[in-house]
Amino acid sequence: MAAIGCGALTLLASTVLGCIDARAQDQKVEGQFDCLIQPKMVLKLGTSVPGLLSEVLADRGDVVKKGDVLARLESGVEQAAEALAKLRSENDATVRSSMAKLEFQRRKDERARQLRKSDSVTVAVADEAETGARVAEQELDEARVNLAMSKLELSRATEVLKQRTIRSPINGVVVERTLGPGEYVFDQSHIMTVSQIDPLNVEVYVPLGQFGKIRVGASAEVFPEEPVGGRYAATVTVVDQVFDAASGTIGVRLELPNPNYAIPAGLKCRVRLPGIG
């Protein structure tokens, strides 16, 4: 038998070690799948009414809270309309004068009734007093209705004015601003884009053979790529019921909490689902 040289032994040992390392690596990633970290939602914010932008209060990279004012449209006409409607809604003079008139007509009707018992007044006079009281009641009802309508007009004017203010519907980060002060905005355009990154969505596709093994509510571990790195807990929120026949995979979505915005969206990652391999 030919002797084996030192170089051959070294090569053989390296090959064996390499196989062991590869096998260990395969075991290390068992149950892990490639994934992508994405925003919970991405919203392109616009306006339901056209107009000129008077100010834009947020720019790319700004962190915004739900309800924060992001932009305003020119609203001088709407502000004047709201002020007029408010003045009308607070003017109850007609109601007060109608109430005073009604009280007078009721007293007059009551006197006519008493005098009628002793035939001191004619039937026509008593009838006129009674009719006057009824008319006064109707006038008071009409005054109250008009005041209520004025308050509704104020509500309408206030809502119209609110449409001139663009607020953030979510907590998130501004990723794009497309328009600035002085530019015209209409219902088909958008002013800026806001992304919600707390929580994040983790999208992963697993082989069809894993169907039935992954359930909504199951826990998982997410490993973002460098330079973020680390290990984070996530929860399965969606398991698609429609498969991708072309790739032979099932779509799964996980929710990844990100309260401090430590994890940026758009990262590749690996996800480990316990019990899945």
JSON list of N, CA, C and O in Angstrom, two decimals, residues 187-234:
[
{"chain": "A", "resi": 187, "resn": "ASP", "atom": "N", "xyz": [-57.33, 66.32, -5.61]},
{"chain": "A", "resi": 187, "resn": "ASP", "atom": "CA", "xyz": [-57.66, 65.04, -4.99]},
{"chain": "A", "resi": 187, "resn": "ASP", "atom": "C", "xyz": [-56.88, 63.86, -5.55]},
{"chain": "A", "resi": 187, "resn": "ASP", "atom": "O", "xyz": [-56.85, 62.79, -4.93]},
{"chain": "A", "resi": 188, "resn": "GLN", "atom": "N", "xyz": [-56.23, 63.99, -6.70]},
{"chain": "A", "resi": 188, "resn": "GLN", "atom": "CA", "xyz": [-55.47, 62.89, -7.27]},
{"chain": "A", "resi": 188, "resn": "GLN", "atom": "C", "xyz": [-53.97, 62.97, -6.97]},
{"chain": "A", "resi": 188, "resn": "GLN", "atom": "O", "xyz": [-53.22, 62.08, -7.35]},
{"chain": "A", "resi": 189, "resn": "SER", "atom": "N", "xyz": [-53.56, 64.02, -6.28]},
{"chain": "A", "resi": 189, "resn": "SER", "atom": "CA", "xyz": [-52.14, 64.17, -5.94]},
{"chain": "A", "resi": 189, "resn": "SER", "atom": "C", "xyz": [-51.94, 63.89, -4.46]},
{"chain": "A", "resi": 189, "resn": "SER", "atom": "O", "xyz": [-52.89, 63.79, -3.70]},
{"chain": "A", "resi": 190, "resn": "HIS", "atom": "N", "xyz": [-50.68, 63.72, -4.07]},
{"chain": "A", "resi": 190, "resn": "HIS", "atom": "CA", "xyz": [-50.39, 63.52, -2.65]},
{"chain": "A", "resi": 190, "resn": "HIS", "atom": "C", "xyz": [-49.27, 64.46, -2.22]},
{"chain": "A", "resi": 190, "resn": "HIS", "atom": "O", "xyz": [-48.40, 64.82, -3.01]},
{"chain": "A", "resi": 191, "resn": "ILE", "atom": "N", "xyz": [-49.35, 64.85, -0.96]},
{"chain": "A", "resi": 191, "resn": "ILE", "atom": "CA", "xyz": [-48.41, 65.83, -0.42]},
{"chain": "A", "resi": 191, "resn": "ILE", "atom": "C", "xyz": [-47.16, 65.17, 0.13]},
{"chain": "A", "resi": 191, "resn": "ILE", "atom": "O", "xyz": [-46.05, 65.63, -0.07]},
{"chain": "A", "resi": 192, "resn": "MET", "atom": "N", "xyz": [-47.36, 64.06, 0.85]},
{"chain": "A", "resi": 192, "resn": "MET", "atom": "CA", "xyz": [-46.21, 63.35, 1.42]},
{"chain": "A", "resi": 192, "resn": "MET", "atom": "C", "xyz": [-46.59, 61.89, 1.67]},
{"chain": "A", "resi": 192, "resn": "MET", "atom": "O", "xyz": [-47.77, 61.53, 1.62]},
{"chain": "A", "resi": 193, "resn": "THR", "atom": "N", "xyz": [-45.57, 61.09, 1.95]},
{"chain": "A", "resi": 193, "resn": "THR", "atom": "CA", "xyz": [-45.75, 59.67, 2.23]},
{"chain": "A", "resi": 193, "resn": "THR", "atom": "C", "xyz": [-45.28, 59.39, 3.65]},
{"chain": "A", "resi": 193, "resn": "THR", "atom": "O", "xyz": [-44.17, 59.78, 4.03]},
{"chain": "A", "resi": 194, "resn": "VAL", "atom": "N", "xyz": [-46.13, 58.72, 4.42]},
{"chain": "A", "resi": 194, "resn": "VAL", "atom": "CA", "xyz": [-45.81, 58.38, 5.81]},
{"chain": "A", "resi": 194, "resn": "VAL", "atom": "C", "xyz": [-45.85, 56.86, 5.97]},
{"chain": "A", "resi": 194, "resn": "VAL", "atom": "O", "xyz": [-46.80, 56.21, 5.51]},
{"chain": "A", "resi": 195, "resn": "SER", "atom": "N", "xyz": [-44.82, 56.30, 6.60]},
{"chain": "A", "resi": 195, "resn": "SER", "atom": "CA", "xyz": [-44.74, 54.86, 6.83]},
{"chain": "A", "resi": 195, "resn": "SER", "atom": "C", "xyz": [-44.87, 54.56, 8.31]},
{"chain": "A", "resi": 195, "resn": "SER", "atom": "O", "xyz": [-44.23, 55.21, 9.14]},
{"chain": "A", "resi": 196, "resn": "GLN", "atom": "N", "xyz": [-45.68, 53.56, 8.62]},
{"chain": "A", "resi": 196, "resn": "GLN", "atom": "CA", "xyz": [-45.79, 53.09, 10.01]},
{"chain": "A", "resi": 196, "resn": "GLN", "atom": "C", "xyz": [-44.79, 51.97, 10.20]},
{"chain": "A", "resi": 196, "resn": "GLN", "atom": "O", "xyz": [-44.88, 50.92, 9.56]},
{"chain": "A", "resi": 197, "resn": "ILE", "atom": "N", "xyz": [-43.84, 52.18, 11.11]},
{"chain": "A", "resi": 197, "resn": "ILE", "atom": "CA", "xyz": [-42.80, 51.17, 11.33]},
{"chain": "A", "resi": 197, "resn": "ILE", "atom": "C", "xyz": [-42.84, 50.62, 12.76]},
{"chain": "A", "resi": 197, "resn": "ILE", "atom": "O", "xyz": [-41.86, 50.04, 13.22]},
{"chain": "A", "resi": 198, "resn": "ASP", "atom": "N", "xyz": [-43.92, 50.83, 13.44]},
{"chain": "A", "resi": 198, "resn": "ASP", "atom": "CA", "xyz": [-44.15, 50.18, 14.74]},
{"chain": "A", "resi": 198, "resn": "ASP", "atom": "C", "xyz": [-45.62, 49.82, 14.85]},
{"chain": "A", "resi": 198, "resn": "ASP", "atom": "O", "xyz": [-46.46, 50.70, 15.04]},
{"chain": "A", "resi": 199, "resn": "PRO", "atom": "N", "xyz": [-45.95, 48.53, 14.70]},
{"chain": "A", "resi": 199, "resn": "PRO", "atom": "CA", "xyz": [-45.04, 47.42, 14.47]},
{"chain": "A", "resi": 199, "resn": "PRO", "atom": "C", "xyz": [-44.64, 47.32, 13.00]},
{"chain": "A", "resi": 199, "resn": "PRO", "atom": "O", "xyz": [-45.18, 48.02, 12.14]},
{"chain": "A", "resi": 200, "resn": "LEU", "atom": "N", "xyz": [-43.71, 46.40, 12.73]},
{"chain": "A", "resi": 200, "resn": "LEU", "atom": "CA", "xyz": [-43.28, 46.09, 11.38]},
{"chain": "A", "resi": 200, "resn": "LEU", "atom": "C", "xyz": [-43.93, 44.80, 10.91]},
{"chain": "A", "resi": 200, "resn": "LEU", "atom": "O", "xyz": [-44.30, 43.95, 11.72]},
{"chain": "A", "resi": 201, "resn": "ASN", "atom": "N", "xyz": [-44.04, 44.65, 9.61]},
{"chain": "A", "resi": 201, "resn": "ASN", "atom": "CA", "xyz": [-44.47, 43.38, 9.03]},
{"chain": "A", "resi": 201, "resn": "ASN", "atom": "C", "xyz": [-43.25, 42.61, 8.56]},
{"chain": "A", "resi": 201, "resn": "ASN", "atom": "O", "xyz": [-42.32, 43.19, 7.97]},
{"chain": "A", "resi": 202, "resn": "VAL", "atom": "N", "xyz": [-43.24, 41.33, 8.82]},
{"chain": "A", "resi": 202, "resn": "VAL", "atom": "CA", "xyz": [-42.19, 40.44, 8.33]},
{"chain": "A", "resi": 202, "resn": "VAL", "atom": "C", "xyz": [-42.84, 39.47, 7.36]},
{"chain": "A", "resi": 202, "resn": "VAL", "atom": "O", "xyz": [-43.70, 38.68, 7.75]},
{"chain": "A", "resi": 203, "resn": "GLU", "atom": "N", "xyz": [-42.45, 39.54, 6.09]},
{"chain": "A", "resi": 203, "resn": "GLU", "atom": "CA", "xyz": [-43.04, 38.69, 5.06]},
{"chain": "A", "resi": 203, "resn": "GLU", "atom": "C", "xyz": [-42.09, 37.53, 4.77]},
{"chain": "A", "resi": 203, "resn": "GLU", "atom": "O", "xyz": [-40.90, 37.73, 4.54]},
{"chain": "A", "resi": 204, "resn": "VAL", "atom": "N", "xyz": [-42.63, 36.31, 4.80]},
{"chain": "A", "resi": 204, "resn": "VAL", "atom": "CA", "xyz": [-41.82, 35.12, 4.57]},
{"chain": "A", "resi": 204, "resn": "VAL", "atom": "C", "xyz": [-42.64, 34.12, 3.77]},
{"chain": "A", "resi": 204, "resn": "VAL", "atom": "O", "xyz": [-43.87, 34.05, 3.90]},
{"chain": "A", "resi": 205, "resn": "TYR", "atom": "N", "xyz": [-41.95, 33.37, 2.93]},
{"chain": "A", "resi": 205, "resn": "TYR", "atom": "CA", "xyz": [-42.59, 32.32, 2.14]},
{"chain": "A", "resi": 205, "resn": "TYR", "atom": "C", "xyz": [-41.96, 30.98, 2.50]},
{"chain": "A", "resi": 205, "resn": "TYR", "atom": "O", "xyz": [-40.74, 30.84, 2.46]},
{"chain": "A", "resi": 206, "resn": "VAL", "atom": "N", "xyz": [-42.80, 30.04, 2.87]},
{"chain": "A", "resi": 206, "resn": "VAL", "atom": "CA", "xyz": [-42.32, 28.73, 3.30]},
{"chain": "A", "resi": 206, "resn": "VAL", "atom": "C", "xyz": [-42.85, 27.67, 2.33]},
{"chain": "A", "resi": 206, "resn": "VAL", "atom": "O", "xyz": [-43.86, 27.89, 1.65]},
{"chain": "A", "resi": 207, "resn": "PRO", "atom": "N", "xyz": [-42.18, 26.51, 2.23]},
{"chain": "A", "resi": 207, "resn": "PRO", "atom": "CA", "xyz": [-42.63, 25.46, 1.31]},
{"chain": "A", "resi": 207, "resn": "PRO", "atom": "C", "xyz": [-44.04, 24.96, 1.65]},
{"chain": "A", "resi": 207, "resn": "PRO", "atom": "O", "xyz": [-44.49, 25.03, 2.80]},
{"chain": "A", "resi": 208, "resn": "LEU", "atom": "N", "xyz": [-44.72, 24.44, 0.64]},
{"chain": "A", "resi": 208, "resn": "LEU", "atom": "CA", "xyz": [-46.08, 23.94, 0.84]},
{"chain": "A", "resi": 208, "resn": "LEU", "atom": "C", "xyz": [-46.13, 22.82, 1.88]},
{"chain": "A", "resi": 208, "resn": "LEU", "atom": "O", "xyz": [-47.15, 22.60, 2.51]},
{"chain": "A", "resi": 209, "resn": "GLY", "atom": "N", "xyz": [-45.01, 22.12, 2.05]},
{"chain": "A", "resi": 209, "resn": "GLY", "atom": "CA", "xyz": [-44.97, 21.04, 3.02]},
{"chain": "A", "resi": 209, "resn": "GLY", "atom": "C", "xyz": [-45.19, 21.51, 4.45]},
{"chain": "A", "resi": 209, "resn": "GLY", "atom": "O", "xyz": [-45.49, 20.70, 5.34]},
{"chain": "A", "resi": 210, "resn": "GLN", "atom": "N", "xyz": [-45.05, 22.82, 4.69]},
{"chain": "A", "resi": 210, "resn": "GLN", "atom": "CA", "xyz": [-45.23, 23.35, 6.03]},
{"chain": "A", "resi": 210, "resn": "GLN", "atom": "C", "xyz": [-46.69, 23.74, 6.31]},
{"chain": "A", "resi": 210, "resn": "GLN", "atom": "O", "xyz": [-47.00, 24.23, 7.40]},
{"chain": "A", "resi": 211, "resn": "PHE", "atom": "N", "xyz": [-47.55, 23.52, 5.32]},
{"chain": "A", "resi": 211, "resn": "PHE", "atom": "CA", "xyz": [-48.96, 23.88, 5.50]},
{"chain": "A", "resi": 211, "resn": "PHE", "atom": "C", "xyz": [-49.57, 23.10, 6.67]},
{"chain": "A", "resi": 211, "resn": "PHE", "atom": "O", "xyz": [-49.39, 21.90, 6.79]},
{"chain": "A", "resi": 212, "resn": "GLY", "atom": "N", "xyz": [-50.26, 23.81, 7.53]},
{"chain": "A", "resi": 212, "resn": "GLY", "atom": "CA", "xyz": [-50.86, 23.19, 8.71]},
{"chain": "A", "resi": 212, "resn": "GLY", "atom": "C", "xyz": [-49.99, 23.22, 9.93]},
{"chain": "A", "resi": 212, "resn": "GLY", "atom": "O", "xyz": [-50.48, 23.03, 11.05]},
{"chain": "A", "resi": 213, "resn": "LYS", "atom": "N", "xyz": [-48.69, 23.49, 9.74]},
{"chain": "A", "resi": 213, "resn": "LYS", "atom": "CA", "xyz": [-47.77, 23.54, 10.88]},
{"chain": "A", "resi": 213, "resn": "LYS", "atom": "C", "xyz": [-47.65, 24.95, 11.46]},
{"chain": "A", "resi": 213, "resn": "LYS", "atom": "O", "xyz": [-47.22, 25.11, 12.60]},
{"chain": "A", "resi": 214, "resn": "ILE", "atom": "N", "xyz": [-47.98, 25.93, 10.65]},
{"chain": "A", "resi": 214, "resn": "ILE", "atom": "CA", "xyz": [-47.86, 27.33, 11.09]},
{"chain": "A", "resi": 214, "resn": "ILE", "atom": "C", "xyz": [-49.26, 27.87, 11.32]},
{"chain": "A", "resi": 214, "resn": "ILE", "atom": "O", "xyz": [-50.12, 27.81, 10.43]},
{"chain": "A", "resi": 215, "resn": "ARG", "atom": "N", "xyz": [-49.49, 28.43, 12.49]},
{"chain": "A", "resi": 215, "resn": "ARG", "atom": "CA", "xyz": [-50.81, 28.94, 12.83]},
{"chain": "A", "resi": 215, "resn": "ARG", "atom": "C", "xyz": [-50.71, 30.38, 13.33]},
{"chain": "A", "resi": 215, "resn": "ARG", "atom": "O", "xyz": [-49.69, 30.80, 13.89]},
{"chain": "A", "resi": 216, "resn": "VAL", "atom": "N", "xyz": [-51.79, 31.12, 13.11]},
{"chain": "A", "resi": 216, "resn": "VAL", "atom": "CA", "xyz": [-51.85, 32.50, 13.58]},
{"chain": "A", "resi": 216, "resn": "VAL", "atom": "C", "xyz": [-51.72, 32.53, 15.10]},
{"chain": "A", "resi": 216, "resn": "VAL", "atom": "O", "xyz": [-52.35, 31.74, 15.80]},
{"chain": "A", "resi": 217, "resn": "GLY", "atom": "N", "xyz": [-50.87, 33.42, 15.59]},
{"chain": "A", "resi": 217, "resn": "GLY", "atom": "CA", "xyz": [-50.62, 33.53, 17.02]},
{"chain": "A", "resi": 217, "resn": "GLY", "atom": "C", "xyz": [-49.35, 32.84, 17.47]},
{"chain": "A", "resi": 217, "resn": "GLY", "atom": "O", "xyz": [-48.91, 33.02, 18.61]},
{"chain": "A", "resi": 218, "resn": "ALA", "atom": "N", "xyz": [-48.74, 32.04, 16.57]},
{"chain": "A", "resi": 218, "resn": "ALA", "atom": "CA", "xyz": [-47.52, 31.33, 16.93]},
{"chain": "A", "resi": 218, "resn": "ALA", "atom": "C", "xyz": [-46.36, 32.33, 17.07]},
{"chain": "A", "resi": 218, "resn": "ALA", "atom": "O", "xyz": [-46.29, 33.35, 16.39]},
{"chain": "A", "resi": 219, "resn": "SER", "atom": "N", "xyz": [-45.44, 32.00, 17.97]},
{"chain": "A", "resi": 219, "resn": "SER", "atom": "CA", "xyz": [-44.27, 32.85, 18.19]},
{"chain": "A", "resi": 219, "resn": "SER", "atom": "C", "xyz": [-43.16, 32.48, 17.22]},
{"chain": "A", "resi": 219, "resn": "SER", "atom": "O", "xyz": [-43.09, 31.35, 16.74]},
{"chain": "A", "resi": 220, "resn": "ALA", "atom": "N", "xyz": [-42.30, 33.44, 16.94]},
{"chain": "A", "resi": 220, "resn": "ALA", "atom": "CA", "xyz": [-41.17, 33.21, 16.03]},
{"chain": "A", "resi": 220, "resn": "ALA", "atom": "C", "xyz": [-40.03, 34.14, 16.42]},
{"chain": "A", "resi": 220, "resn": "ALA", "atom": "O", "xyz": [-40.20, 35.06, 17.22]},
{"chain": "A", "resi": 221, "resn": "GLU", "atom": "N", "xyz": [-38.88, 33.88, 15.84]},
{"chain": "A", "resi": 221, "resn": "GLU", "atom": "CA", "xyz": [-37.71, 34.72, 16.07]},
{"chain": "A", "resi": 221, "resn": "GLU", "atom": "C", "xyz": [-37.22, 35.26, 14.73]},
{"chain": "A", "resi": 221, "resn": "GLU", "atom": "O", "xyz": [-37.13, 34.52, 13.75]},
{"chain": "A", "resi": 222, "resn": "VAL", "atom": "N", "xyz": [-36.93, 36.56, 14.72]},
{"chain": "A", "resi": 222, "resn": "VAL", "atom": "CA", "xyz": [-36.48, 37.22, 13.50]},
{"chain": "A", "resi": 222, "resn": "VAL", "atom": "C", "xyz": [-35.04, 37.68, 13.68]},
{"chain": "A", "resi": 222, "resn": "VAL", "atom": "O", "xyz": [-34.70, 38.28, 14.71]},
{"chain": "A", "resi": 223, "resn": "PHE", "atom": "N", "xyz": [-34.21, 37.42, 12.66]},
{"chain": "A", "resi": 223, "resn": "PHE", "atom": "CA", "xyz": [-32.81, 37.80, 12.70]},
{"chain": "A", "resi": 223, "resn": "PHE", "atom": "C", "xyz": [-32.53, 38.75, 11.53]},
{"chain": "A", "resi": 223, "resn": "PHE", "atom": "O", "xyz": [-32.29, 38.30, 10.40]},
{"chain": "A", "resi": 224, "resn": "PRO", "atom": "N", "xyz": [-32.57, 40.07, 11.77]},
{"chain": "A", "resi": 224, "resn": "PRO", "atom": "CA", "xyz": [-32.28, 41.01, 10.68]},
{"chain": "A", "resi": 224, "resn": "PRO", "atom": "C", "xyz": [-30.84, 40.88, 10.22]},
{"chain": "A", "resi": 224, "resn": "PRO", "atom": "O", "xyz": [-29.95, 40.50, 10.97]},
{"chain": "A", "resi": 225, "resn": "GLU", "atom": "N", "xyz": [-30.61, 41.25, 8.96]},
{"chain": "A", "resi": 225, "resn": "GLU", "atom": "CA", "xyz": [-29.26, 41.22, 8.43]},
{"chain": "A", "resi": 225, "resn": "GLU", "atom": "C", "xyz": [-28.43, 42.34, 9.03]},
{"chain": "A", "resi": 225, "resn": "GLU", "atom": "O", "xyz": [-28.95, 43.29, 9.62]},
{"chain": "A", "resi": 226, "resn": "GLU", "atom": "N", "xyz": [-27.15, 42.25, 8.88]},
{"chain": "A", "resi": 226, "resn": "GLU", "atom": "CA", "xyz": [-26.24, 43.30, 9.33]},
{"chain": "A", "resi": 226, "resn": "GLU", "atom": "C", "xyz": [-26.44, 44.55, 8.48]},
{"chain": "A", "resi": 226, "resn": "GLU", "atom": "O", "xyz": [-26.84, 44.45, 7.33]},
{"chain": "A", "resi": 227, "resn": "PRO", "atom": "N", "xyz": [-26.21, 45.72, 9.02]},
{"chain": "A", "resi": 227, "resn": "PRO", "atom": "CA", "xyz": [-25.54, 45.99, 10.30]},
{"chain": "A", "resi": 227, "resn": "PRO", "atom": "C", "xyz": [-26.45, 46.02, 11.51]},
{"chain": "A", "resi": 227, "resn": "PRO", "atom": "O", "xyz": [-25.99, 46.31, 12.61]},
{"chain": "A", "resi": 228, "resn": "VAL", "atom": "N", "xyz": [-27.75, 45.73, 11.34]},
{"chain": "A", "resi": 228, "resn": "VAL", "atom": "CA", "xyz": [-28.64, 45.76, 12.50]},
{"chain": "A", "resi": 228, "resn": "VAL", "atom": "C", "xyz": [-28.41, 44.53, 13.36]},
{"chain": "A", "resi": 228, "resn": "VAL", "atom": "O", "xyz": [-28.07, 44.61, 14.54]},
{"chain": "A", "resi": 229, "resn": "GLY", "atom": "N", "xyz": [-28.57, 43.35, 12.76]},
{"chain": "A", "resi": 229, "resn": "GLY", "atom": "CA", "xyz": [-28.34, 42.11, 13.49]},
{"chain": "A", "resi": 229, "resn": "GLY", "atom": "C", "xyz": [-29.27, 41.94, 14.68]},
{"chain": "A", "resi": 229, "resn": "GLY", "atom": "O", "xyz": [-30.29, 42.61, 14.82]},
{"chain": "A", "resi": 230, "resn": "GLY", "atom": "N", "xyz": [-28.93, 41.00, 15.54]},
{"chain": "A", "resi": 230, "resn": "GLY", "atom": "CA", "xyz": [-29.72, 40.75, 16.73]},
{"chain": "A", "resi": 230, "resn": "GLY", "atom": "C", "xyz": [-30.82, 39.73, 16.50]},
{"chain": "A", "resi": 230, "resn": "GLY", "atom": "O", "xyz": [-30.98, 39.17, 15.41]},
{"chain": "A", "resi": 231, "resn": "ARG", "atom": "N", "xyz": [-31.57, 39.46, 17.56]},
{"chain": "A", "resi": 231, "resn": "ARG", "atom": "CA", "xyz": [-32.68, 38.50, 17.52]},
{"chain": "A", "resi": 231, "resn": "ARG", "atom": "C", "xyz": [-33.90, 39.17, 18.16]},
{"chain": "A", "resi": 231, "resn": "ARG", "atom": "O", "xyz": [-33.81, 39.74, 19.24]},
{"chain": "A", "resi": 232, "resn": "TYR", "atom": "N", "xyz": [-35.04, 39.08, 17.48]},
{"chain": "A", "resi": 232, "resn": "TYR", "atom": "CA", "xyz": [-36.25, 39.75, 17.94]},
{"chain": "A", "resi": 232, "resn": "TYR", "atom": "C", "xyz": [-37.44, 38.80, 17.88]},
{"chain": "A", "resi": 232, "resn": "TYR", "atom": "O", "xyz": [-37.53, 37.97, 16.97]},
{"chain": "A", "resi": 233, "resn": "ALA", "atom": "N", "xyz": [-38.31, 38.95, 18.86]},
{"chain": "A", "resi": 233, "resn": "ALA", "atom": "CA", "xyz": [-39.51, 38.11, 18.92]},
{"chain": "A", "resi": 233, "resn": "ALA", "atom": "C", "xyz": [-40.59, 38.70, 18.03]},
{"chain": "A", "resi": 233, "resn": "ALA", "atom": "O", "xyz": [-40.80, 39.91, 17.99]},
{"chain": "A", "resi": 234, "resn": "ALA", "atom": "N", "xyz": [-41.29, 37.82, 17.33]},
{"chain": "A", "resi": 234, "resn": "ALA", "atom": "CA", "xyz": [-42.39, 38.22, 16.46]},
{"chain": "A", "resi": 234, "resn": "ALA", "atom": "C", "xyz": [-43.54, 37.24, 16.61]},
{"chain": "A", "resi": 234, "resn": "ALA", "atom": "O", "xyz": [-43.38, 36.16, 17.19]}
]
